[in-house]
Short mmCIF file of C-alpha atoms in Angstrom, two decimals:
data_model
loop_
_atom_site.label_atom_id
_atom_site.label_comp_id
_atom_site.label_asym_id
_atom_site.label_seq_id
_atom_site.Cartn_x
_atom_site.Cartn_y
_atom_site.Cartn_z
CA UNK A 1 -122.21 187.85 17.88
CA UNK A 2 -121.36 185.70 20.91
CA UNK A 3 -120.13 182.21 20.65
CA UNK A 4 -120.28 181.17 24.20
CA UNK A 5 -122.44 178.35 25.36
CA UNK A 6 -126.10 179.93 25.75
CA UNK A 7 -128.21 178.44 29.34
CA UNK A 8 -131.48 177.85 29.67
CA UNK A 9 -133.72 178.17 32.82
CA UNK A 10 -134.88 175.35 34.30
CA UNK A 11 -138.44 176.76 33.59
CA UNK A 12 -137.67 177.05 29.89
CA UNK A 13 -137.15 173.33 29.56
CA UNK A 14 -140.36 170.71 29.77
CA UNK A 15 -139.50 167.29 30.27
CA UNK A 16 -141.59 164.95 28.31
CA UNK A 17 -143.01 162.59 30.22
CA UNK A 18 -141.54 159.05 29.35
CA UNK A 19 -144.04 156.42 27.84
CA UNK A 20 -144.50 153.27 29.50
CA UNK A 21 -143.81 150.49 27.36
CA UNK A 22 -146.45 148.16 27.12
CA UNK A 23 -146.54 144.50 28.99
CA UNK A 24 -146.44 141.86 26.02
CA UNK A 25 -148.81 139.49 26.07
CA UNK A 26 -148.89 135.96 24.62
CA UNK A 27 -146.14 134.22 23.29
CA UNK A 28 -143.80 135.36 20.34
CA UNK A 29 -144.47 134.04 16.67
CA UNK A 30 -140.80 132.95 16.91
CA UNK A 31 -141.28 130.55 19.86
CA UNK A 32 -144.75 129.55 18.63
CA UNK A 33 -143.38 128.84 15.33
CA UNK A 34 -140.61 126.09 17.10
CA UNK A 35 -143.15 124.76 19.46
CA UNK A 36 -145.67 124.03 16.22
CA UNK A 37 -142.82 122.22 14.29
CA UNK A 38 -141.99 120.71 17.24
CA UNK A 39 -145.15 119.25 18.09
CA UNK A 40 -145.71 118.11 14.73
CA UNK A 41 -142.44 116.44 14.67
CA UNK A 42 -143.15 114.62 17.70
CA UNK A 43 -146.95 113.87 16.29
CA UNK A 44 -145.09 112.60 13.08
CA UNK A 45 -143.33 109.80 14.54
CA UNK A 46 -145.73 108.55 17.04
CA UNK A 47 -147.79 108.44 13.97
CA UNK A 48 -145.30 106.21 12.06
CA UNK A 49 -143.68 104.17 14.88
CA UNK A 50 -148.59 102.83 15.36
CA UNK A 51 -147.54 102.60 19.44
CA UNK A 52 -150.62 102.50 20.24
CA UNK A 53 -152.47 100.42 23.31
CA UNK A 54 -154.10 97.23 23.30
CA UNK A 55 -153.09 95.43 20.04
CA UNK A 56 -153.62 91.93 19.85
CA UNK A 57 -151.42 89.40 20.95
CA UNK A 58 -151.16 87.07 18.20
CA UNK A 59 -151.77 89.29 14.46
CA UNK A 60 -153.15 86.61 12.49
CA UNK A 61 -156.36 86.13 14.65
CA UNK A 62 -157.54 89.34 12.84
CA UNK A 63 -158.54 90.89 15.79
CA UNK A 64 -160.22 94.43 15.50
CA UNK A 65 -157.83 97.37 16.03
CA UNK A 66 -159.35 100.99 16.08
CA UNK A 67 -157.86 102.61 13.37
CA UNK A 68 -159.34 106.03 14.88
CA UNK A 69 -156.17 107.06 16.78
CA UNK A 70 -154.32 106.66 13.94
CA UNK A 71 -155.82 108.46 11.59
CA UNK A 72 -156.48 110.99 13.84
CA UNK A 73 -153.02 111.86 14.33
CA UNK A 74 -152.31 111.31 10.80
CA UNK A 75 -154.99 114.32 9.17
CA UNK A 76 -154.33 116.69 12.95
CA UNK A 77 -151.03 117.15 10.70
CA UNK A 78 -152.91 118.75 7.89
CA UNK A 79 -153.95 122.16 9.37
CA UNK A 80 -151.03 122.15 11.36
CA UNK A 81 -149.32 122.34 8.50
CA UNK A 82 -151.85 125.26 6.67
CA UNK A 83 -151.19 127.51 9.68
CA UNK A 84 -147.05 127.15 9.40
CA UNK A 85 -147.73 127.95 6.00
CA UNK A 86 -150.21 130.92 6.85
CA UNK A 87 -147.30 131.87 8.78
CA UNK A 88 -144.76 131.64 7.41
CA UNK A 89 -145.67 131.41 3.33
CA UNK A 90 -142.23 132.73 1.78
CA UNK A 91 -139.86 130.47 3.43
CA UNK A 92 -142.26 127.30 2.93
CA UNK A 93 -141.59 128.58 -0.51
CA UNK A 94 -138.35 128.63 -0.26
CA UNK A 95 -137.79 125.44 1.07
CA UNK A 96 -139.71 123.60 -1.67
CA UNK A 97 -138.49 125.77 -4.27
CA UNK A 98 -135.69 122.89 -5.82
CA UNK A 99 -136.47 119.86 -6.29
CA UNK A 100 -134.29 117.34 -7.28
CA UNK A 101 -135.03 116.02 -10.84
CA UNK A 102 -134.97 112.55 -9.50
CA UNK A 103 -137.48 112.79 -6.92
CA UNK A 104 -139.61 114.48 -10.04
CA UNK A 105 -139.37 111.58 -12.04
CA UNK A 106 -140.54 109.45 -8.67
CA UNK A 107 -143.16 111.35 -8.04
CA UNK A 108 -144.21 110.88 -11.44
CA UNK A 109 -144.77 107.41 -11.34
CA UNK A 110 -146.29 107.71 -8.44
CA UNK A 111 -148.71 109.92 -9.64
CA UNK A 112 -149.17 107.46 -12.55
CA UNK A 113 -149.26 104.91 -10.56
CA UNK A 114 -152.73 105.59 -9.49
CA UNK A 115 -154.41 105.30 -12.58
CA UNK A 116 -153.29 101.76 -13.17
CA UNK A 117 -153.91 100.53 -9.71
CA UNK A 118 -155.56 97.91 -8.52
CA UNK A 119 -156.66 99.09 -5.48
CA UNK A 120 -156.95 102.91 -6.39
CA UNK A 121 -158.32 104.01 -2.56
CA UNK A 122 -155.77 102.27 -0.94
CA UNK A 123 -153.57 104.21 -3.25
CA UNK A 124 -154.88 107.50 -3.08
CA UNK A 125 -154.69 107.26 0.98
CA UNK A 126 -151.01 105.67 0.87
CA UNK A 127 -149.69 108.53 -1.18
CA UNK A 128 -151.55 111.26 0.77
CA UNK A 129 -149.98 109.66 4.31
CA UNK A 130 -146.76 109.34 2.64
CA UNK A 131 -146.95 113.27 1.17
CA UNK A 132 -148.06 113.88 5.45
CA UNK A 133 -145.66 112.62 7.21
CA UNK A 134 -143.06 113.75 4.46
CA UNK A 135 -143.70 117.69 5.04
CA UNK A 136 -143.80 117.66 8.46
CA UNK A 137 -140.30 116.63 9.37
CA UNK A 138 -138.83 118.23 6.95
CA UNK A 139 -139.60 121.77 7.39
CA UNK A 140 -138.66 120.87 11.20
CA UNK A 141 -134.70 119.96 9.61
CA UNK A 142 -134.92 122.81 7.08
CA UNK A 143 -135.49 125.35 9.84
CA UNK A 144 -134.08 123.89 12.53
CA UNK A 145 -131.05 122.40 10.87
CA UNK A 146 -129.79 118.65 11.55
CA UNK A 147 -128.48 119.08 15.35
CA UNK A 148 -131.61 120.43 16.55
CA UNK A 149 -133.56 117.68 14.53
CA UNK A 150 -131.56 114.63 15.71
CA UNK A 151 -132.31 116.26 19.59
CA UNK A 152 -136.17 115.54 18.74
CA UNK A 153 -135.12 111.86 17.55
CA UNK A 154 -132.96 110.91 20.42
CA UNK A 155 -135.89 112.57 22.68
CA UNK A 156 -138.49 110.65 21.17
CA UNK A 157 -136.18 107.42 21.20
CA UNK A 158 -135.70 107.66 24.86
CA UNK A 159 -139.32 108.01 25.63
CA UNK A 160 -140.11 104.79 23.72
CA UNK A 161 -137.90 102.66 24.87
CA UNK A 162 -139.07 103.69 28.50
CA UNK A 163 -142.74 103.38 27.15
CA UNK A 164 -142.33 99.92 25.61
CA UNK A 165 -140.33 98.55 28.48
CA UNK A 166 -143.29 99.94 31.30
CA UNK A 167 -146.08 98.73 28.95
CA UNK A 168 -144.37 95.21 28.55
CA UNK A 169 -144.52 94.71 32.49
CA UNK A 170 -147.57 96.51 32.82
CA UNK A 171 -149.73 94.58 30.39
CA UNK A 172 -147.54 91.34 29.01
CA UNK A 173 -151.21 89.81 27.62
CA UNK A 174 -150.90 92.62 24.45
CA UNK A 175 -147.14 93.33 24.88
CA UNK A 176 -145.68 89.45 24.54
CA UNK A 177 -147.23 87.51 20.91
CA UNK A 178 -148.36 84.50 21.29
CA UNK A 179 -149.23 81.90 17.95
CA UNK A 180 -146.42 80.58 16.21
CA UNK A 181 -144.30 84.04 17.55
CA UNK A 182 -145.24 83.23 21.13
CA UNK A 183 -142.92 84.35 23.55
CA UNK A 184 -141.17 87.39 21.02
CA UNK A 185 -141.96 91.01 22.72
CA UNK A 186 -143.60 93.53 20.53
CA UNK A 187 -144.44 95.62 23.00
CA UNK A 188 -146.67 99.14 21.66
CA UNK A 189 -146.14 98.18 17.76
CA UNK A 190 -148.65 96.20 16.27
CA UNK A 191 -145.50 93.47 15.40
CA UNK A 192 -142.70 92.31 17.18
CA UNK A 193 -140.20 93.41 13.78
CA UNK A 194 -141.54 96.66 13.82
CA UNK A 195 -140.36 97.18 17.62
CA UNK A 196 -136.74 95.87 16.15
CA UNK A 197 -136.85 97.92 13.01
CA UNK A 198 -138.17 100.81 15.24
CA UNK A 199 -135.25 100.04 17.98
CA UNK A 200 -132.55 99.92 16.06
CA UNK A 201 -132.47 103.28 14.04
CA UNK A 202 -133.30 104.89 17.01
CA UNK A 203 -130.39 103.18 19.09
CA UNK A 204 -127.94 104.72 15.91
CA UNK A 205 -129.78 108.55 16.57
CA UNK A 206 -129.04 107.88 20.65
CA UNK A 207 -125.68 106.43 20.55
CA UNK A 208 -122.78 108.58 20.53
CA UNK A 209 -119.18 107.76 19.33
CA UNK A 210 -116.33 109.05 21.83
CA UNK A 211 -115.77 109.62 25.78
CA UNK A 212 -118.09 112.56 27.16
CA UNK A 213 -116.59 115.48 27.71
CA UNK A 214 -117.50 117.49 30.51
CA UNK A 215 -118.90 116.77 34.13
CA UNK A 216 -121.19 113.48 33.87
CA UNK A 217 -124.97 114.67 33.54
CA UNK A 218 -128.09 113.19 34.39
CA UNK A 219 -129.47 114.10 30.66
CA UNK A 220 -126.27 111.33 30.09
CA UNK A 221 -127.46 109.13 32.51
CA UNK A 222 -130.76 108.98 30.95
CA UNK A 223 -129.95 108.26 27.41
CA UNK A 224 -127.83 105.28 28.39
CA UNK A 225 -130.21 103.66 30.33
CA UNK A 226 -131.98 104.51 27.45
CA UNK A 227 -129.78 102.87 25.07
CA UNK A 228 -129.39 99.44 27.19
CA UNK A 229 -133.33 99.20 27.32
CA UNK A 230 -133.08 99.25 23.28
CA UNK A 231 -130.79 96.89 23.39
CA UNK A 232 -132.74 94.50 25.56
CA UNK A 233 -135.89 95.22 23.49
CA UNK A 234 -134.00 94.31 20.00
CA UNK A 235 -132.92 91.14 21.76
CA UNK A 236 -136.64 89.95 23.25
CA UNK A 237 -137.94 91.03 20.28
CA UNK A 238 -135.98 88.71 18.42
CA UNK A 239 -135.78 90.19 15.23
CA UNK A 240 -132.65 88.66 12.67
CA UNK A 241 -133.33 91.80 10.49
CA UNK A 242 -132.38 94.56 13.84
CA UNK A 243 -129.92 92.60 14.19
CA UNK A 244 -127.83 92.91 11.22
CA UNK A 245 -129.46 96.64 11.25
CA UNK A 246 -127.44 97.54 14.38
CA UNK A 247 -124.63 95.75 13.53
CA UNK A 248 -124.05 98.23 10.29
CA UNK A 249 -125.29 100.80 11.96
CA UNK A 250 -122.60 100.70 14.46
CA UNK A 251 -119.95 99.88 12.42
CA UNK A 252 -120.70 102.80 9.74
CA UNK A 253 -121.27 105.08 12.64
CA UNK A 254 -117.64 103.89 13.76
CA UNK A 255 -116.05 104.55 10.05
CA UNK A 256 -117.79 107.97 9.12
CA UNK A 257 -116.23 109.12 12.43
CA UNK A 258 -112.86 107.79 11.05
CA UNK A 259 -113.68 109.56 8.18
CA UNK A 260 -114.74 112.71 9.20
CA UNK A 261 -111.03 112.87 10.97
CA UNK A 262 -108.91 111.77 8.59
CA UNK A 263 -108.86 114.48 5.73
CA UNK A 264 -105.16 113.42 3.91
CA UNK A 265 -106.63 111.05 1.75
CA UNK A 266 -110.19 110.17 0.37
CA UNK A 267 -108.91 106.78 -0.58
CA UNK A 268 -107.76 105.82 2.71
CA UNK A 269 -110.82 107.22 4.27
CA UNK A 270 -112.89 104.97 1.94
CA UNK A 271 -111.09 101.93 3.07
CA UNK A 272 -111.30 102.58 6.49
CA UNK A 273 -115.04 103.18 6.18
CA UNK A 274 -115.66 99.97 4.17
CA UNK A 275 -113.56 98.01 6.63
CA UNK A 276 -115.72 99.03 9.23
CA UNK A 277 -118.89 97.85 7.44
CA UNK A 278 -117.37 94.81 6.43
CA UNK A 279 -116.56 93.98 10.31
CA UNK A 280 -119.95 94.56 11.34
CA UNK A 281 -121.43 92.55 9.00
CA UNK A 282 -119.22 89.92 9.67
CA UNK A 283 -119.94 90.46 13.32
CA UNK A 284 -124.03 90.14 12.82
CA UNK A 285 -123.68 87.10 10.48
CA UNK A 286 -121.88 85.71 13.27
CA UNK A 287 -124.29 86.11 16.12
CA UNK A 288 -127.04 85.08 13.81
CA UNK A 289 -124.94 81.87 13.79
CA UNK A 290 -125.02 81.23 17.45
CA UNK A 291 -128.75 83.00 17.78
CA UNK A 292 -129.52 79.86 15.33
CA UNK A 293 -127.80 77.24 17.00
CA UNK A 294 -129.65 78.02 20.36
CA UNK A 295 -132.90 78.41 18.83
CA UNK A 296 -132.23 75.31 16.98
CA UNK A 297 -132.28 73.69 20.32
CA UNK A 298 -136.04 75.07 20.76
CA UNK A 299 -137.19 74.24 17.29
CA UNK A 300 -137.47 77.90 16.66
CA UNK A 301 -136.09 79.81 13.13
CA UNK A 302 -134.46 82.93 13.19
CA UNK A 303 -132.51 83.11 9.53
CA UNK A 304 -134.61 84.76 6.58
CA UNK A 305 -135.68 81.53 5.13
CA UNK A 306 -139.46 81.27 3.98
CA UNK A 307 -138.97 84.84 2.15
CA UNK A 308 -137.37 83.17 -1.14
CA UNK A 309 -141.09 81.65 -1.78
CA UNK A 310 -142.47 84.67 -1.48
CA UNK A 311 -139.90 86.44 -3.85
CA UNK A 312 -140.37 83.54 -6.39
CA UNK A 313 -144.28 84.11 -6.78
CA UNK A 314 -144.16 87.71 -6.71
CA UNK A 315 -141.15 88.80 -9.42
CA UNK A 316 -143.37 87.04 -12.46
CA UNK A 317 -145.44 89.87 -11.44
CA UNK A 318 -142.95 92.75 -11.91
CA UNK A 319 -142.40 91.41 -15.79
CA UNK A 320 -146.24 91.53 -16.01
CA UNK A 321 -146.40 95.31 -15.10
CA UNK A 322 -142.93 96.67 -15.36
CA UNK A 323 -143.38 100.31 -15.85
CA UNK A 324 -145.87 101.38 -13.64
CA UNK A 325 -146.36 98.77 -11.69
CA UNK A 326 -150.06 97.57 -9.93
CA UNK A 327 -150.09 101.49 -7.90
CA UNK A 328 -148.91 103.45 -5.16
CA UNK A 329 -148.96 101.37 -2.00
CA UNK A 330 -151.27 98.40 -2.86
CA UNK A 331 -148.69 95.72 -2.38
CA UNK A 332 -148.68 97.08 1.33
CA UNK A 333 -152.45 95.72 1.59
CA UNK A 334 -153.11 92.15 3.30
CA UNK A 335 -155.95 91.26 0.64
CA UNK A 336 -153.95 92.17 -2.31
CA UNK A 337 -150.97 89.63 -0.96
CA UNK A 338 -153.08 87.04 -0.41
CA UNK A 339 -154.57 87.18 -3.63
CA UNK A 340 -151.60 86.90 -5.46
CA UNK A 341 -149.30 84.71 -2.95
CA UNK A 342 -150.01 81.60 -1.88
CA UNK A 343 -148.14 79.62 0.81
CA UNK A 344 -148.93 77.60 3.52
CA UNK A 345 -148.69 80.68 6.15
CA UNK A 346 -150.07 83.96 5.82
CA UNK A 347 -147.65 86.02 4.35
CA UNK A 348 -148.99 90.07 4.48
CA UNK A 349 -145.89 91.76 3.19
CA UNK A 350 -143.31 91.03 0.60
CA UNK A 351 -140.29 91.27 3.21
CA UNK A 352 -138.50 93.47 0.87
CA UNK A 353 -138.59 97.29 -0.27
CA UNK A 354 -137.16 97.16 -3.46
CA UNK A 355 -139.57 94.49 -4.65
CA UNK A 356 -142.19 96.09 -3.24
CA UNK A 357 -141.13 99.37 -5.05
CA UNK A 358 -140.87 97.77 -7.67
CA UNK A 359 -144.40 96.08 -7.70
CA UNK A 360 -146.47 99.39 -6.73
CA UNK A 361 -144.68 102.30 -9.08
CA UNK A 362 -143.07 100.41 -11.67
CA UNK A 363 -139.23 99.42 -12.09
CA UNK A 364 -138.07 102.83 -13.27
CA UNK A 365 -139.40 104.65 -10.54
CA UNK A 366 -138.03 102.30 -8.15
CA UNK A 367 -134.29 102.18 -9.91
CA UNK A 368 -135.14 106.18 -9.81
CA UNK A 369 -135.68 106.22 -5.80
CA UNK A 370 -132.83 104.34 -5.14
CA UNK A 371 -130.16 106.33 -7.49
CA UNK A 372 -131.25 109.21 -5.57
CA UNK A 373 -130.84 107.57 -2.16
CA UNK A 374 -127.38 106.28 -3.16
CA UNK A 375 -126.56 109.38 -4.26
CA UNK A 376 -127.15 111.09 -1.36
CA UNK A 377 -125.33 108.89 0.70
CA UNK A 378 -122.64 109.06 -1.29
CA UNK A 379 -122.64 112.86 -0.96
CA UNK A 380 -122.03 112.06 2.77
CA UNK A 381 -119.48 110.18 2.38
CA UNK A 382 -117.29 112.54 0.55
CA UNK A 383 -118.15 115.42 2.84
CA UNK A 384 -116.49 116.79 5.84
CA UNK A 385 -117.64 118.64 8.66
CA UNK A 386 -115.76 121.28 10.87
CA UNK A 387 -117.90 121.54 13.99
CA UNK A 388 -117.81 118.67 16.25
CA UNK A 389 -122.28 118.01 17.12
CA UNK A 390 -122.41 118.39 12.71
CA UNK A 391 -119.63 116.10 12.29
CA UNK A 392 -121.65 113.39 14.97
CA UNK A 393 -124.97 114.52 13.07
CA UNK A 394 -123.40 113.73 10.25
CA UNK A 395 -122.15 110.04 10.83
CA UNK A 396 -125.78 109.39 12.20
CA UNK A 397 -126.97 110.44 8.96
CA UNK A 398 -124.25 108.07 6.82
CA UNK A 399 -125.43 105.09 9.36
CA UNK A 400 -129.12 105.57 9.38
CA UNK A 401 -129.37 105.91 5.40
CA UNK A 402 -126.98 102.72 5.54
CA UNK A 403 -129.05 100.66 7.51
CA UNK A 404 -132.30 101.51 5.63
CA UNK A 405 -130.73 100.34 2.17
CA UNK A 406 -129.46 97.26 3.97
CA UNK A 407 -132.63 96.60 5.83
CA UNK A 408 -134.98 97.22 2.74
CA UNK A 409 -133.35 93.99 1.54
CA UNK A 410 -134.90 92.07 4.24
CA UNK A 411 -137.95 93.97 4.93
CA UNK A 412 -140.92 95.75 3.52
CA UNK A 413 -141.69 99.29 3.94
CA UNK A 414 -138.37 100.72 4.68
CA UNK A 415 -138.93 103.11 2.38
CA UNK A 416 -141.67 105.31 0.64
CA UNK A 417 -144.29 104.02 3.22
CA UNK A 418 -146.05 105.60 6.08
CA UNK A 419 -144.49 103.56 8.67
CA UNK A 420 -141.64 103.57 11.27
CA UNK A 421 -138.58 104.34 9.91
CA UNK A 422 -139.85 107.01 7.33
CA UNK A 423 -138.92 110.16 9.27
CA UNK A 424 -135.51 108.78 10.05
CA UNK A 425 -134.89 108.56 6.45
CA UNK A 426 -136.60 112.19 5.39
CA UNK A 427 -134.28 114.05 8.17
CA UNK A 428 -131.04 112.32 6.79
CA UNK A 429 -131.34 113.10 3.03
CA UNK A 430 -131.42 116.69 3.00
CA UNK A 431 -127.74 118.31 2.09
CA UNK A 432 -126.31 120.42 4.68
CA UNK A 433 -125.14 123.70 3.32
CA UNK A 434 -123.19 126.12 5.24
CA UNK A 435 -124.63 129.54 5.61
CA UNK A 436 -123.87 132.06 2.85
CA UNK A 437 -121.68 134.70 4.74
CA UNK A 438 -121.60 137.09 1.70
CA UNK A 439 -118.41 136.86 0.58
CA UNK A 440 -116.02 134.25 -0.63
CA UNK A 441 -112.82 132.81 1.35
CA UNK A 442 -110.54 134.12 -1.59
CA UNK A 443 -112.18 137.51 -0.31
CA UNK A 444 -111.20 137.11 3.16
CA UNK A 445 -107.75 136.04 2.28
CA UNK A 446 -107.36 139.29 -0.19
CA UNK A 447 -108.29 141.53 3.01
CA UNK A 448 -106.25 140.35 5.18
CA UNK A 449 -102.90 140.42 2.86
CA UNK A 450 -104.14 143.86 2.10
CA UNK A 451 -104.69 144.70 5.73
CA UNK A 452 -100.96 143.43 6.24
CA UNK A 453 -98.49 146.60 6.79
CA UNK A 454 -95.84 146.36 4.22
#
């Protein structure tokens, strides 16, 4: 029995011939996955922002405005969103699997809502947009994560401020109002405070805290000139409630920053974020001072007065219905304001979110919104975060949720409403977990003292 090697003849061996891989053709379901979410991101808040061409100059002439585009975009969502799910079934599953209890007991009287309203189709198609443009962005953030999501914002932020700046010079007969808001700039939106409202989020999502590091880019270049033209659109559009928006924007951008870096003590972290809030509100209050003075001069009013009489006729209502309220959305529709308001202008909307939460689901669904919302933010607050684009995310998420809760004092719509800055608010409440490595830090630890030669 030999055990040296044993040789083959070349004639002995046959070579299989190698198969030739295949070219691959269309696109992979990865990439078409991000471009669908994508797309229906984008869809989402062009959707919400109503930039649209050609609305009228002055909004109390009633003149007609083709509703067509609009709803359009708004039901293109819905089998965009069948064929993710078609896709991708389990991990839609997954990401609707928990609820939180309080968003249960909203939805609720929501639900409720409807069979107390007093304008039930108004309802029915307010809580089907809302439900719309509620999916949409958030499977973009729960698969995409909060970085990636913000990108899309700042993207979409840049683009309209370009857009509404080119349209305004292009075509200043729909762009500039005219009536008793002659001269203010709306631009695409339908009304001059939803180009504020609209402008000032998105100049928190574009504006980042701390010198650039790096060689200067154009991508740089471009959101800055980005940033000034929001800037110059909050001011033309002379809106008192972007104003104060930005203002505590900026300054709670400024103190979750602080925050984020010091990590000693949560106390002293607290005060240096509420000290930075109180500044900027201190600082809007002020320019509303001098923004009053000068328009003084021109007989015009910028402060919040004529909204009191408006709040005075419409809280007898909330004791008349307190627990459901008059239904989803109908205190968003012009006829069902003027039927209950009456002033000597024509007020459409009543210039504050919690009221108007208050007024369409009921009291208890309202307090049950904004616990949840407070919560959340609060959850920010205390958290930390290691990597530097999460830890900017992060304070854009603080500020933006902060400005909403503000801003819902002073306007309607803010919240629970198909309108501009809905998406904002969807991305920002979601909690950022960190992904599950499979095995604890007291694991890691224990290895490595093991690993340790003694």
């Amino acid at each position: 029995m030999s055990y040296s090697p044993s040789y083959v003849s070349d004639e002995a061996i046959r070579l299989r011939p190698l198969a030739r891989s295949r070219p691959r053709r269309g696109i992979k379901k990865e990439t078409f996955v991000r471009g669908l979410l994508t797309g229906m991101l984008y869809l989402t808040l062009l959707r919400t922002t109503g930039m649209w061409y050609g609305y009228p100059s002055n909004f109390i002439e009633d003149a007609p405005v083709d509703p067509f585009a609009q709803k359009l975009m708004l039901y293109s969502l819905i089998p965009l969103i069948g064929l993710y799910i078609w896709l991708e079934p389990n991990r839609f599953v997954s990401y609707f699997r928990r609820i939180p209890v309080l968003l249960i007991v909203v939805s609720a009287f929501s639900i409720i809502s409807l069979g107390v309203s007093i304008s039930f189709g108004a309802s029915v198609r307010g809580i089907a947009a809302v439900a719309i443009l509620t999916v949409a962005p958030l499977l973009y953030r729960f698969r995409y994560g909060s970085v990636a999501t913000f990108q899309v914002l700042i993207n979409f932020g840049i683009f309209a401020a370009f857009a509404n700046i080119l349209y305004t010079v292009a075509f200043p007969r729909y762009a500039i109002m005219s009536g008793s808001y002659a001269g203010m700039i709306k631009g695409l939106f339908y009304h001059k405070n939803g180009l504020g409202q609209f402008c000032a989020v998105s100049f928190i999502a574009m504006l980042s805290v701390g010198i650039p590091k790096g060689r200067l880019r154009y991508s740089q270049l471009l959101r800055w000139a980005a940033l000034l033209c929001t800037l110059l659109l909050i001011v033309v559009s002379k809106s008192s409630t972007a104003v104060v928006m930005v203002a505590i924007g900026i300054s709670a951008l400024i103190g979750s920053h602080m925050m984020q870096s010091v990590r000693n003590s949560l106390a002293r972290s607290f005060f240096v974020f509420f000290f930075c809030l109180l500044l900027g509100v201190a600082a809007s209050f002020a320019y509303l001072g001098v923004a009053q003075m000068i328009a003084d001069a021109f007989g015009k009013d910028l402060t919040f007065s004529g909204r009191t009489n408006i709040w005075d006729q419409l809280l007898p209502l909330v004791y008349d219905r307190p627990i459901f309220g008059y239904g989803f959305a109908a205190f968003r529709q012009p006829e069902v304001m003027e039927q209950y308001v009456e002033l000597t202008f024509d007020a459409r909307s009543t210039h504050n979110t919690y009221l108007e939460l208050a007024l369409n689901i009921g009291v208890p669904g309202m307090i049950a919104w904004t616990v949840f919302v407070l919560q959340r933010l609060g959850g920010r607050l205390t958290a930390t975060q290691r990597s530097g684009d999460l830890r900017d995310t992060h304070s854009k998420e603080v500020a933006i949720i902060l400005l909403i809760v503000v801003g819902s004092m002073m306007e309607a719509g803010m919240m629970l409403a198909p309108v501009i800055l809905w998406p904002y608010l969807v991305v920002s409440l979601p909690v950022s977990k960190p992904k599950n490595t499979g095995r604890s830090m007291r694991d890691l630890i224990a290895d490595s003292r093991h690993a340790t030669p003694q």
